[in-house]
Short mmCIF file of C-alpha atoms and ligand atoms in Angstrom, two decimals:
data_model
loop_
_atom_site.label_atom_id
_atom_site.label_comp_id
_atom_site.label_asym_id
_atom_site.label_seq_id
_atom_site.Cartn_x
_atom_site.Cartn_y
_atom_site.Cartn_z
CA UNK A 1 69.39 51.52 -21.31
CA UNK A 2 68.14 53.69 -24.15
CA UNK A 3 66.32 52.04 -27.01
CA UNK A 4 68.31 52.51 -30.19
CA UNK A 5 66.26 54.79 -32.45
CA UNK A 6 65.62 53.66 -35.98
CA UNK A 7 67.72 56.26 -37.76
CA UNK A 8 67.93 55.05 -41.36
CA UNK A 9 66.80 57.93 -43.54
CA UNK A 10 63.14 57.84 -44.54
CA UNK A 11 62.64 58.73 -48.19
CA UNK A 12 59.29 60.39 -48.79
CA UNK A 13 57.66 59.43 -52.11
CA UNK A 14 55.93 61.77 -54.53
CA UNK A 15 52.69 59.82 -53.85
CA UNK A 16 52.99 60.61 -50.14
CA UNK A 17 53.53 64.33 -50.82
CA UNK A 18 50.51 64.26 -53.13
CA UNK A 19 48.36 62.51 -50.50
CA UNK A 20 49.40 65.03 -47.83
CA UNK A 21 48.65 67.90 -50.18
CA UNK A 22 45.24 66.55 -51.24
CA UNK A 23 43.98 65.18 -47.93
CA UNK A 24 45.81 67.39 -45.45
CA UNK A 25 47.09 64.36 -43.60
CA UNK A 26 49.32 61.38 -44.24
CA UNK A 27 49.65 58.13 -42.31
CA UNK A 28 53.11 56.56 -42.47
CA UNK A 29 52.94 52.97 -41.32
CA UNK A 30 55.50 51.58 -38.86
CA UNK A 31 57.73 54.65 -38.89
CA UNK A 32 58.51 54.00 -35.21
CA UNK A 33 59.74 50.54 -34.20
CA UNK A 34 57.98 48.24 -31.73
CA UNK A 35 60.92 48.68 -29.34
CA UNK A 36 60.53 52.45 -29.45
CA UNK A 37 56.78 52.21 -28.80
CA UNK A 38 57.50 49.96 -25.81
CA UNK A 39 60.11 52.42 -24.58
CA UNK A 40 57.64 55.32 -24.59
CA UNK A 41 54.92 53.23 -22.93
CA UNK A 42 57.32 51.97 -20.23
CA UNK A 43 58.47 55.52 -19.63
CA UNK A 44 54.84 56.68 -19.28
CA UNK A 45 54.30 53.96 -16.67
CA UNK A 46 57.44 55.10 -14.85
CA UNK A 47 56.57 58.79 -14.69
CA UNK A 48 52.90 58.27 -13.82
CA UNK A 49 53.68 55.72 -11.10
CA UNK A 50 56.29 58.01 -9.55
CA UNK A 51 59.17 55.59 -10.27
CA UNK A 52 60.70 58.37 -12.33
CA UNK A 53 59.70 61.60 -10.59
CA UNK A 54 59.03 64.53 -12.84
CA UNK A 55 58.18 68.06 -11.76
CA UNK A 56 54.46 68.77 -12.04
CA UNK A 57 53.31 65.13 -11.99
CA UNK A 58 52.01 64.09 -8.60
CA UNK A 59 52.91 60.51 -7.59
CA UNK A 60 49.76 58.39 -7.22
CA UNK A 61 48.31 57.34 -3.89
CA UNK A 62 49.57 53.89 -2.82
CA UNK A 63 47.79 50.67 -3.75
CA UNK A 64 46.38 51.76 -7.10
CA UNK A 65 46.44 49.24 -9.94
CA UNK A 66 48.43 49.94 -13.11
CA UNK A 67 45.17 50.80 -14.92
CA UNK A 68 44.07 53.14 -12.13
CA UNK A 69 47.44 54.92 -12.19
CA UNK A 70 47.25 55.55 -15.95
CA UNK A 71 43.58 56.54 -15.74
CA UNK A 72 44.43 59.53 -13.52
CA UNK A 73 45.63 61.40 -16.63
CA UNK A 74 44.11 62.17 -20.02
CA UNK A 75 46.87 64.22 -21.60
CA UNK A 76 50.07 65.92 -20.46
CA UNK A 77 51.59 68.87 -22.28
CA UNK A 78 55.17 69.93 -23.02
CA UNK A 79 57.18 67.35 -21.10
CA UNK A 80 60.02 67.74 -23.60
CA UNK A 81 61.08 70.80 -21.59
CA UNK A 82 61.69 68.56 -18.56
CA UNK A 83 62.26 65.12 -19.90
CA UNK A 84 65.02 63.69 -22.11
CA UNK A 85 62.87 60.98 -23.67
CA UNK A 86 60.13 63.36 -24.75
CA UNK A 87 62.69 65.70 -26.30
CA UNK A 88 64.27 62.72 -28.09
CA UNK A 89 60.95 61.63 -29.65
CA UNK A 90 60.10 65.24 -30.56
CA UNK A 91 63.37 65.19 -32.54
CA UNK A 92 63.04 61.65 -33.89
CA UNK A 93 65.14 61.57 -37.08
CA UNK A 94 62.60 59.66 -39.19
CA UNK A 95 59.80 62.07 -38.24
CA UNK A 96 62.08 64.99 -39.14
CA UNK A 97 62.98 63.35 -42.48
CA UNK A 98 59.31 63.51 -43.41
CA UNK A 99 58.67 67.01 -42.04
CA UNK A 100 61.67 68.28 -43.96
CA UNK A 101 59.84 67.37 -47.15
CA UNK A 102 56.28 68.25 -46.12
CA UNK A 103 56.87 71.64 -44.45
CA UNK A 104 60.66 72.25 -44.54
CA UNK A 105 63.41 72.05 -45.37
CA UNK A 106 63.94 74.11 -42.21
CA UNK A 107 61.90 72.70 -39.32
CA UNK A 108 61.19 74.03 -35.83
CA UNK A 109 59.90 71.76 -33.09
CA UNK A 110 57.30 73.48 -30.92
CA UNK A 111 55.07 71.28 -28.82
CA UNK A 112 54.61 67.83 -27.31
CA UNK A 113 51.52 66.16 -25.87
CA UNK A 114 51.21 62.72 -24.36
CA UNK A 115 47.71 61.25 -24.53
CA UNK A 116 46.90 58.40 -22.16
CA UNK A 117 43.12 58.17 -22.80
CA UNK A 118 42.01 55.17 -20.82
CA UNK A 119 38.63 53.41 -21.05
CA UNK A 120 35.73 55.87 -20.76
CA UNK A 121 37.88 58.99 -21.19
CA UNK A 122 36.66 61.71 -23.59
CA UNK A 123 38.02 62.82 -26.97
CA UNK A 124 38.91 66.29 -28.20
CA UNK A 125 36.15 68.30 -29.90
CA UNK A 126 36.41 69.55 -33.49
CA UNK A 127 39.29 72.01 -33.88
CA UNK A 128 42.09 73.24 -36.12
CA UNK A 129 45.51 73.27 -34.47
CA UNK A 130 46.53 76.58 -36.06
CA UNK A 131 43.74 78.22 -34.03
CA UNK A 132 45.96 77.62 -30.99
CA UNK A 133 49.52 77.57 -32.37
CA UNK A 134 49.97 80.47 -34.78
CA UNK A 135 52.91 80.71 -37.18
CA UNK A 136 53.41 83.09 -40.16
CA UNK A 137 53.57 81.80 -42.86
CA UNK A 138 51.45 79.02 -41.46
CA UNK A 139 53.20 75.68 -41.98
CA UNK A 140 52.01 74.09 -38.75
CA UNK A 141 52.07 70.30 -38.85
CA UNK A 142 51.37 67.66 -36.20
CA UNK A 143 53.02 64.25 -36.01
CA UNK A 144 50.79 61.83 -34.11
CA UNK A 145 52.54 58.61 -33.00
CA UNK A 146 50.13 55.75 -32.22
CA UNK A 147 51.31 53.98 -29.06
CA UNK A 148 48.47 51.44 -29.12
CA UNK A 149 46.44 50.00 -31.96
CA UNK A 150 43.77 52.65 -32.53
CA UNK A 151 40.27 52.22 -33.93
CA UNK A 152 36.78 53.69 -33.67
CA UNK A 153 36.13 51.84 -30.41
CA UNK A 154 39.07 53.19 -28.41
CA UNK A 155 38.76 56.79 -29.61
CA UNK A 156 40.65 57.31 -32.87
CA UNK A 157 41.11 60.69 -34.51
CA UNK A 158 38.68 61.70 -37.26
CA UNK A 159 39.89 64.04 -40.02
CA UNK A 160 38.03 65.97 -42.71
CA UNK A 161 40.11 65.41 -45.88
CA UNK A 162 40.63 68.62 -47.83
CA UNK A 163 39.64 70.93 -44.97
CA UNK A 164 43.26 72.11 -44.68
CA UNK A 165 42.48 74.62 -47.44
CA UNK A 166 39.81 76.29 -45.32
CA UNK A 167 40.58 79.33 -43.18
CA UNK A 168 40.79 79.05 -39.43
CA UNK A 169 37.25 79.34 -38.18
CA UNK A 170 36.66 81.65 -35.24
CA UNK A 171 33.15 80.31 -34.89
CA UNK A 172 33.90 78.23 -31.82
CA UNK A 173 32.21 77.59 -28.53
CA UNK A 174 34.20 77.49 -25.34
CA UNK A 175 34.18 75.31 -23.51
CA UNK A 176 32.79 72.25 -25.22
CA UNK A 177 30.98 70.21 -22.65
CA UNK A 178 29.78 66.84 -23.78
CA UNK A 179 30.19 63.25 -22.79
CA UNK A 180 32.06 62.70 -26.07
CA UNK A 181 34.53 65.57 -25.92
CA UNK A 182 36.76 66.93 -23.20
CA UNK A 183 35.40 69.83 -21.25
CA UNK A 184 37.27 73.09 -21.40
CA UNK A 185 38.32 72.88 -25.05
CA UNK A 186 36.93 75.21 -27.65
CA UNK A 187 35.01 73.35 -30.32
CA UNK A 188 34.10 74.46 -33.84
CA UNK A 189 30.37 75.03 -34.17
CA UNK A 190 28.37 73.50 -37.03
CA UNK A 191 30.78 70.94 -38.42
CA UNK A 192 29.44 68.59 -41.08
CA UNK A 193 30.40 65.21 -39.60
CA UNK A 194 29.48 63.39 -42.81
CA UNK A 195 32.80 64.68 -44.21
CA UNK A 196 34.98 62.99 -41.61
CA UNK A 197 36.99 59.78 -41.95
CA UNK A 198 38.37 57.70 -39.06
CA UNK A 199 42.14 57.42 -38.98
CA UNK A 200 42.73 53.81 -37.97
CA UNK A 201 46.33 53.12 -37.00
CA UNK A 202 48.58 50.49 -35.51
CA UNK A 203 51.09 51.16 -32.77
CA UNK A 204 54.18 52.62 -34.46
CA UNK A 205 52.28 54.36 -37.28
CA UNK A 206 52.70 58.14 -37.44
CA UNK A 207 50.01 60.46 -38.79
CA UNK A 208 51.15 63.85 -40.11
CA UNK A 209 48.42 66.49 -40.30
CA UNK A 210 48.36 70.15 -41.29
CA UNK A 211 47.39 72.98 -38.94
CA UNK A 212 44.16 73.89 -40.75
CA UNK A 213 42.68 70.40 -41.04
CA UNK A 214 39.45 70.03 -39.09
CA UNK A 215 39.69 67.06 -36.78
CA UNK A 216 38.43 65.60 -33.54
CA UNK A 217 38.76 62.41 -31.55
CA UNK A 218 36.04 60.46 -29.83
CA UNK A 219 35.54 58.99 -26.40
CA UNK A 220 37.30 55.73 -25.61
CA UNK A 221 34.39 53.27 -25.54
CA UNK A 222 36.59 50.19 -25.21
CA UNK A 223 38.33 48.48 -22.32
CA UNK A 224 41.73 49.26 -23.93
CA UNK A 225 44.00 52.28 -23.57
CA UNK A 226 44.56 54.63 -26.50
CA UNK A 227 47.94 56.22 -25.97
CA UNK A 228 49.54 58.63 -28.43
CA UNK A 229 52.54 60.97 -28.48
CA UNK A 230 51.83 64.10 -30.51
CA UNK A 231 54.31 66.79 -31.50
CA UNK A 232 53.83 70.01 -33.44
CA UNK A 233 56.25 71.66 -35.83
CA UNK A 234 56.37 74.50 -38.31
CA UNK A 235 58.81 75.79 -40.89
CA UNK A 236 61.74 77.28 -38.95
CA UNK A 237 61.54 80.48 -41.02
CA UNK A 238 57.97 81.13 -39.86
CA UNK A 239 57.50 83.80 -37.23
CA UNK A 240 55.70 82.88 -34.03
CA UNK A 241 54.74 84.54 -30.77
CA UNK A 242 53.56 81.21 -29.37
CA UNK A 243 55.03 80.20 -25.97
CA UNK A 244 57.82 82.76 -25.83
CA UNK A 245 58.32 83.21 -29.57
CA UNK A 246 60.85 81.72 -31.98
CA UNK A 247 63.67 81.85 -29.44
CA UNK A 248 61.90 79.18 -27.37
CA UNK A 249 61.32 76.75 -30.29
CA UNK A 250 63.97 74.17 -31.12
CA UNK A 251 65.58 74.33 -34.53
CA UNK A 252 65.12 70.67 -35.47
CA UNK A 253 66.42 70.69 -39.06
CA UNK A 254 68.19 73.13 -41.31
CA UNK A 255 68.81 76.83 -40.72
CA UNK A 256 66.84 79.97 -40.00
CA UNK A 257 67.32 83.74 -40.00
CA UNK A 258 65.13 83.87 -36.87
CA UNK A 259 66.21 83.25 -33.27
CA UNK A 260 65.82 79.65 -32.08
CA UNK A 261 66.40 77.34 -29.13
CA UNK A 262 68.63 74.28 -29.06
CA UNK A 263 67.78 70.97 -27.35
CA UNK A 264 68.15 70.93 -23.57
CA UNK A 265 69.22 67.31 -23.26
CA UNK A 266 70.91 66.30 -26.51
CA UNK A 267 73.73 68.81 -26.47
CA UNK A 268 75.40 67.17 -29.50
CA UNK A 269 72.34 67.67 -31.66
CA UNK A 270 73.19 69.17 -35.04
CA UNK A 271 70.26 70.31 -37.20
CA UNK A 272 72.43 70.48 -40.31
CA UNK A 273 74.05 67.01 -40.13
CA UNK A 274 71.61 64.17 -40.85
O1 LIG B 1 44.73 62.27 -30.00
C1 LIG B 1 43.70 62.87 -29.83
O2 LIG B 1 42.77 62.38 -29.19
C2 LIG B 1 43.50 64.24 -30.39
C3 LIG B 1 44.74 64.81 -31.01
C4 LIG B 1 44.52 66.18 -31.53
O3 LIG B 1 43.44 66.62 -31.72
C5 LIG B 1 45.68 67.04 -31.80
O4 LIG B 1 46.81 66.63 -31.53
O5 LIG B 1 45.47 68.14 -32.31
#
């Protein structure tokens, strides 16, 4: 049975818009209900254990513990193309209510990532998301759903407030290769870490962050998991060549003069009605 999404409209305050504009990120507490968090975590267990087969995810060898099964993965990209639940959370109405104000009113949904990050697994080195996902004009914005309580011990994200007004730096090394940060990712060189703040969050909180903000996450040094579901969006009137161009990105809210895709699973979805 599907968990009923919390659909009551979320009204963004002027203070929240101001905080997002000044800091480049905004944490919205308990935007996603405890039932919804449990639904995503149960679903992750199901797909990683092979109970719900999904193309591209190998079922685990027999006799692994639950922890061992989850620990086989650090992050999985773009499951919303194959999986109803991931598409549904990409298009979560309360997340879209906020994006409509922060980067809209017309919103395109572009990317999903599921982070599992078990004990001992590395973080992501310093980067700006618009380095990877380019849109013109650049209104890229991530929505990071905490699926566990997150702190400095289990590998929270660190942001540099105000850095969203800096250009995208091309001064990166590839790949980063440290115990702290995942190998194979480009990492900005010469970042002043004294400017960073940890983003502590509880399961169900959602952190919105702009595409230019410099951020990283650290290794999970705890015995707990640090799961998160992250989606990326831009204004639906922005041009993109990313992953097949505008015609492959879902129009999540509003209208656009550009080509767009519609949801694969929720065929009744209407970006205008809300
Ligand atoms: O959750 C993390 O560890 C990193 C997330 C991140 O860097 C991103 O989504 O751009």
